PDB file of C-alpha atoms in Angstrom:
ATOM      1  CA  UNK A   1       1.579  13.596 -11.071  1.00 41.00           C
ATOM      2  CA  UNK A   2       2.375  14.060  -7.492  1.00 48.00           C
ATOM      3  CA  UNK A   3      -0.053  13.763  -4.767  1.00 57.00           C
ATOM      4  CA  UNK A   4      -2.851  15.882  -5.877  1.00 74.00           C
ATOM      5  CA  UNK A   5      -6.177  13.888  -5.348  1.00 89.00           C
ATOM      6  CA  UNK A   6      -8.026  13.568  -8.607  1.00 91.00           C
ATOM      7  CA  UNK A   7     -11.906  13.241  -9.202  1.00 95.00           C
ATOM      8  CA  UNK A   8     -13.183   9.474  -9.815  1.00 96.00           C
ATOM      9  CA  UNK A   9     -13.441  10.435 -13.644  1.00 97.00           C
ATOM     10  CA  UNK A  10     -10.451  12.375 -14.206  1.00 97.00           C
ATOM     11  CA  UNK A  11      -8.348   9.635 -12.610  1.00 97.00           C
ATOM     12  CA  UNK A  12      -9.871   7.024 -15.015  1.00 98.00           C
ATOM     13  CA  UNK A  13      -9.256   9.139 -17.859  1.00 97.00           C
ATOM     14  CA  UNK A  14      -5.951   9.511 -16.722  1.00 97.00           C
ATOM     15  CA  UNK A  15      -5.425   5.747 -16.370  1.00 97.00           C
ATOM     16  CA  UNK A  16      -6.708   5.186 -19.903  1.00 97.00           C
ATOM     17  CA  UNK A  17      -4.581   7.812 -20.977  1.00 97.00           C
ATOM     18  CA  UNK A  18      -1.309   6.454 -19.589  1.00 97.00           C
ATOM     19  CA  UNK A  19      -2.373   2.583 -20.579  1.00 97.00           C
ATOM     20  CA  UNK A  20      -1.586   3.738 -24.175  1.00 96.00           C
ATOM     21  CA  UNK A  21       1.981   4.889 -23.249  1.00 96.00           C
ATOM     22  CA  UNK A  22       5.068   3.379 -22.550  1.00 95.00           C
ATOM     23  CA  UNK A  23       5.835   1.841 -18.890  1.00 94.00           C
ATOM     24  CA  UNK A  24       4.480  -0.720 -16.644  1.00 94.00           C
ATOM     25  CA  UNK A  25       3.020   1.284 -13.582  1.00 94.00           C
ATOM     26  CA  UNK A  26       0.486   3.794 -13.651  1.00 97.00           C
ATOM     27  CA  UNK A  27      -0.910   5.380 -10.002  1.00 95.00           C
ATOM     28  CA  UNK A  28      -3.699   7.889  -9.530  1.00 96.00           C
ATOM     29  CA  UNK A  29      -4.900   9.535  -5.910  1.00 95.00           C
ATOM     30  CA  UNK A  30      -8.641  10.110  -5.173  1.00 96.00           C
ATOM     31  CA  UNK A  31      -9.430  11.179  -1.945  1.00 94.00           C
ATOM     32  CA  UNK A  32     -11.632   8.410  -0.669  1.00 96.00           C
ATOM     33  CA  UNK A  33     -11.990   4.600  -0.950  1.00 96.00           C
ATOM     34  CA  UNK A  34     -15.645   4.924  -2.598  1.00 97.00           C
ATOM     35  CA  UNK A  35     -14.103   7.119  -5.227  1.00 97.00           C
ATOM     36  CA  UNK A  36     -11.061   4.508  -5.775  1.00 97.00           C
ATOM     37  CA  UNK A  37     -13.692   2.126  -6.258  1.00 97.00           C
ATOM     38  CA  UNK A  38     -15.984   4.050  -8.872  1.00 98.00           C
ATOM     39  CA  UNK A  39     -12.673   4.189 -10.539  1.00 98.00           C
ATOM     40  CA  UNK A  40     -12.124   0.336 -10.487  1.00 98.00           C
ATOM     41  CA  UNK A  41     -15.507  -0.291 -11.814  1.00 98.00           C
ATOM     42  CA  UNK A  42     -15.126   2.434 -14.011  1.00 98.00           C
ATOM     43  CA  UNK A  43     -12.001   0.249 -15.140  1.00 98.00           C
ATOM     44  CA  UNK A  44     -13.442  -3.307 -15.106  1.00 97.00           C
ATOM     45  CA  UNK A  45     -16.237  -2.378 -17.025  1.00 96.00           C
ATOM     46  CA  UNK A  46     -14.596  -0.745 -19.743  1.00 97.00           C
ATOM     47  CA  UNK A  47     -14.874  -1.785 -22.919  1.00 95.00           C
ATOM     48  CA  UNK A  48     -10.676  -1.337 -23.781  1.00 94.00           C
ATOM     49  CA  UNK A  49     -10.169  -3.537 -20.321  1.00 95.00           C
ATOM     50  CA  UNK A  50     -12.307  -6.129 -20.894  1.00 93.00           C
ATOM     51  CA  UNK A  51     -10.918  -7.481 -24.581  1.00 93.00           C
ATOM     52  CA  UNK A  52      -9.348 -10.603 -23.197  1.00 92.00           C
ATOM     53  CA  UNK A  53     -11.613 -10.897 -20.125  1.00 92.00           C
ATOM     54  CA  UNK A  54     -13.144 -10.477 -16.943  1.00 92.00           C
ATOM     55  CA  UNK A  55     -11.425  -9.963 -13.851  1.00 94.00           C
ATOM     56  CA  UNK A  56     -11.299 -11.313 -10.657  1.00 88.00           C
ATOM     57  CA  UNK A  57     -10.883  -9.865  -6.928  1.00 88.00           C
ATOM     58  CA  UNK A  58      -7.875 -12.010  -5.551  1.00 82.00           C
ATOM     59  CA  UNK A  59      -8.316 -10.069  -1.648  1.00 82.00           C
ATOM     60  CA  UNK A  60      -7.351 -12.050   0.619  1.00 74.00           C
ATOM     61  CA  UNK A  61      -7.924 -15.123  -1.384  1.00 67.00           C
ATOM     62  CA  UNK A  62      -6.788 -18.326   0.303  1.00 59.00           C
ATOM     63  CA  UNK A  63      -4.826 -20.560  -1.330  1.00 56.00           C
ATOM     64  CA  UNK A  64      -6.011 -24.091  -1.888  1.00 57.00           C
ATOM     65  CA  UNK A  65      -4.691 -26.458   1.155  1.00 50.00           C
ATOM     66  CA  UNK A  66      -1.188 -28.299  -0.131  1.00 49.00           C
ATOM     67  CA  UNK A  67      -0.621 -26.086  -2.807  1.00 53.00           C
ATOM     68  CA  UNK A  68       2.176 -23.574  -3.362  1.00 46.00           C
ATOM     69  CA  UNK A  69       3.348 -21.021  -5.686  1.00 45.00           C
ATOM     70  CA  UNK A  70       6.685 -19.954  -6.469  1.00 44.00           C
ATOM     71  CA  UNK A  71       5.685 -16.198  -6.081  1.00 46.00           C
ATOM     72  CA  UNK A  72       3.702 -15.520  -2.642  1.00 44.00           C
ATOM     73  CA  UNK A  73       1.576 -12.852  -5.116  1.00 47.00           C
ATOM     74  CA  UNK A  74      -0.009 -15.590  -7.471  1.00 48.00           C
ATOM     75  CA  UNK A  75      -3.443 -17.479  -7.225  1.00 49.00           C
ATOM     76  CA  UNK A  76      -4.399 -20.613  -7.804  1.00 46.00           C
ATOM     77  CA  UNK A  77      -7.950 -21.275  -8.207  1.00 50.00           C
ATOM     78  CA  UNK A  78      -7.103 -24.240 -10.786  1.00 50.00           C
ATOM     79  CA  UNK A  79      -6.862 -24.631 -14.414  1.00 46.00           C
ATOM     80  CA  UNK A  80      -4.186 -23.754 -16.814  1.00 43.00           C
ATOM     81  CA  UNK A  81      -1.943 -20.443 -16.516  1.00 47.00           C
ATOM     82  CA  UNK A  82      -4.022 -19.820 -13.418  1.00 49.00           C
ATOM     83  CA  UNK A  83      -0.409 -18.440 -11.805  1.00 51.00           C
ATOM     84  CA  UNK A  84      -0.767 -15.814 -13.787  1.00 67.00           C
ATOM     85  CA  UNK A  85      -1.771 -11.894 -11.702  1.00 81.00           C
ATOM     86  CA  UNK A  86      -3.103 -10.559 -15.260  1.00 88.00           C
ATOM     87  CA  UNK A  87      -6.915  -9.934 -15.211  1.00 92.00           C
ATOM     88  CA  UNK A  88      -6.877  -9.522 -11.278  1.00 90.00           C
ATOM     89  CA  UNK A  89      -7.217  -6.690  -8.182  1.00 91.00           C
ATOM     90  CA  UNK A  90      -7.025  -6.265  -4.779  1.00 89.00           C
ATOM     91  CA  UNK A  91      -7.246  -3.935  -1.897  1.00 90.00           C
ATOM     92  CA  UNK A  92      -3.485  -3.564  -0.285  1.00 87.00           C
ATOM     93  CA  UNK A  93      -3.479  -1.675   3.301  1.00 84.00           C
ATOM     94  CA  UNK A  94      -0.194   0.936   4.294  1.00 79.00           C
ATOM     95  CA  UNK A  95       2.243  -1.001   5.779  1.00 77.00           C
ATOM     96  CA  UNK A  96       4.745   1.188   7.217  1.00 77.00           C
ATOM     97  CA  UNK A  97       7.270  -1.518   7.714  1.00 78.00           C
ATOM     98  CA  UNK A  98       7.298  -2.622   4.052  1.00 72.00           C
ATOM     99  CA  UNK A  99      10.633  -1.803   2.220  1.00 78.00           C
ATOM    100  CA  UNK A 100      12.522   1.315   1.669  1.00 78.00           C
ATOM    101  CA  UNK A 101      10.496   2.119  -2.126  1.00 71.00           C
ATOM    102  CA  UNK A 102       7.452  -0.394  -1.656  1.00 69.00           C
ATOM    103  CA  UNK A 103       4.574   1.097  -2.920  1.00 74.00           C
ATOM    104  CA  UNK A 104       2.814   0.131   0.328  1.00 69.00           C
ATOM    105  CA  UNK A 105       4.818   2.812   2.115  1.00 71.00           C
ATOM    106  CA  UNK A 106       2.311   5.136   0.181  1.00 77.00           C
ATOM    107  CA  UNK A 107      -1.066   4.032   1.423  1.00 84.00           C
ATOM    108  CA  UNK A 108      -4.029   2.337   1.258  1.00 90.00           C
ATOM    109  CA  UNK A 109      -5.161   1.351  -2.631  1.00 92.00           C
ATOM    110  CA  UNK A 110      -6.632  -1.002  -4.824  1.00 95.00           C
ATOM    111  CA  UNK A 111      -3.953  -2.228  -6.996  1.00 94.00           C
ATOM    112  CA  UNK A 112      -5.175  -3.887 -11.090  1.00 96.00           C
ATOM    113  CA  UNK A 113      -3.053  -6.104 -12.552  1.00 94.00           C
ATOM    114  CA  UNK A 114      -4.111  -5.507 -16.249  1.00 96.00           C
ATOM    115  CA  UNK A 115      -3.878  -8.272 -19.271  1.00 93.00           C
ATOM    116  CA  UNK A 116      -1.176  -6.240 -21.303  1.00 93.00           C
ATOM    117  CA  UNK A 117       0.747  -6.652 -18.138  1.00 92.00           C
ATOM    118  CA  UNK A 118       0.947  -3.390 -16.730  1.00 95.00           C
ATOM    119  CA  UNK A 119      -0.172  -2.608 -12.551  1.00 94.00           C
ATOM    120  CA  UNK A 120      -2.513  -0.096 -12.154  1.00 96.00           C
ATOM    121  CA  UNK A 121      -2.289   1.646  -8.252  1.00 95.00           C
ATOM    122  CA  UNK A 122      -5.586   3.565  -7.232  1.00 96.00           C
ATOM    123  CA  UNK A 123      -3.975   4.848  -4.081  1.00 94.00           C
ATOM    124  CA  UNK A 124      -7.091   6.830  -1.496  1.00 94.00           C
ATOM    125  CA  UNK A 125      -7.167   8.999   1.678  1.00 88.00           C
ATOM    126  CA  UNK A 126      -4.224  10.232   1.819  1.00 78.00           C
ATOM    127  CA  UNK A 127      -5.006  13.697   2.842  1.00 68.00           C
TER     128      UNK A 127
END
């Protein structure tokens, strides 16, 4: 797909497009952060997204005092198979000190962690 930006619409078409194929990561480039987030909404709110639940902004989300998690990534905010990233998003700033082939290295995006397990990276302002 490259690094063309995309209108909010055509990049949630193209998200619901590639969530019926094969492969675990799909990313899509709008040109702002208000149009990556008309395309999370436009996600969240979709009828296909929602048929095992809601989901939840984990940004920046605390973890409850004394408690740990065996992967840094996971939330706890109590109950059973609360570990688990599916049916969550968050905003993830550049980090230009992040790995050689972390997606952070790209920029700035709002990253979905979908229920049929697949990540979902609405990457903005690049240009």
């Amino acid at each position: 797909m490259g690094l063309s930006n995309l209108c909010p619409q055509q990049a949630l078409n193209e998200i619901m497009r590639r969530m019926k194929q094969d492969g675990k990561e799909i990313s899509v480039y709008v040109g702002s952060k208000k149009d990556a987030e008309d395309v999370l909404r436009g996600y969240i709110s979709s009828k296909e997204a929602t048929k095992k639940g809601r989901f939840r902004n984990t940004t920046d989300q605390v973890l409850p005092s004394g408690k740990k998690s065996s992967n840094s990534s996971d939330w706890l905010p109590g109950g059973k198979k609360a570990y688990q990233k599916q049916g969550t998003y968050h905003y993830d700033k550049a980090d230009i000190n992040a790995k050689t082939g972390d997606h952070a290295l790209i920029g700035d995006h709002i990253q979905i962690h979908t229920y049929e397990g697949k990540i979902i990276r609405i990457f903005y302002g690049l240009n």
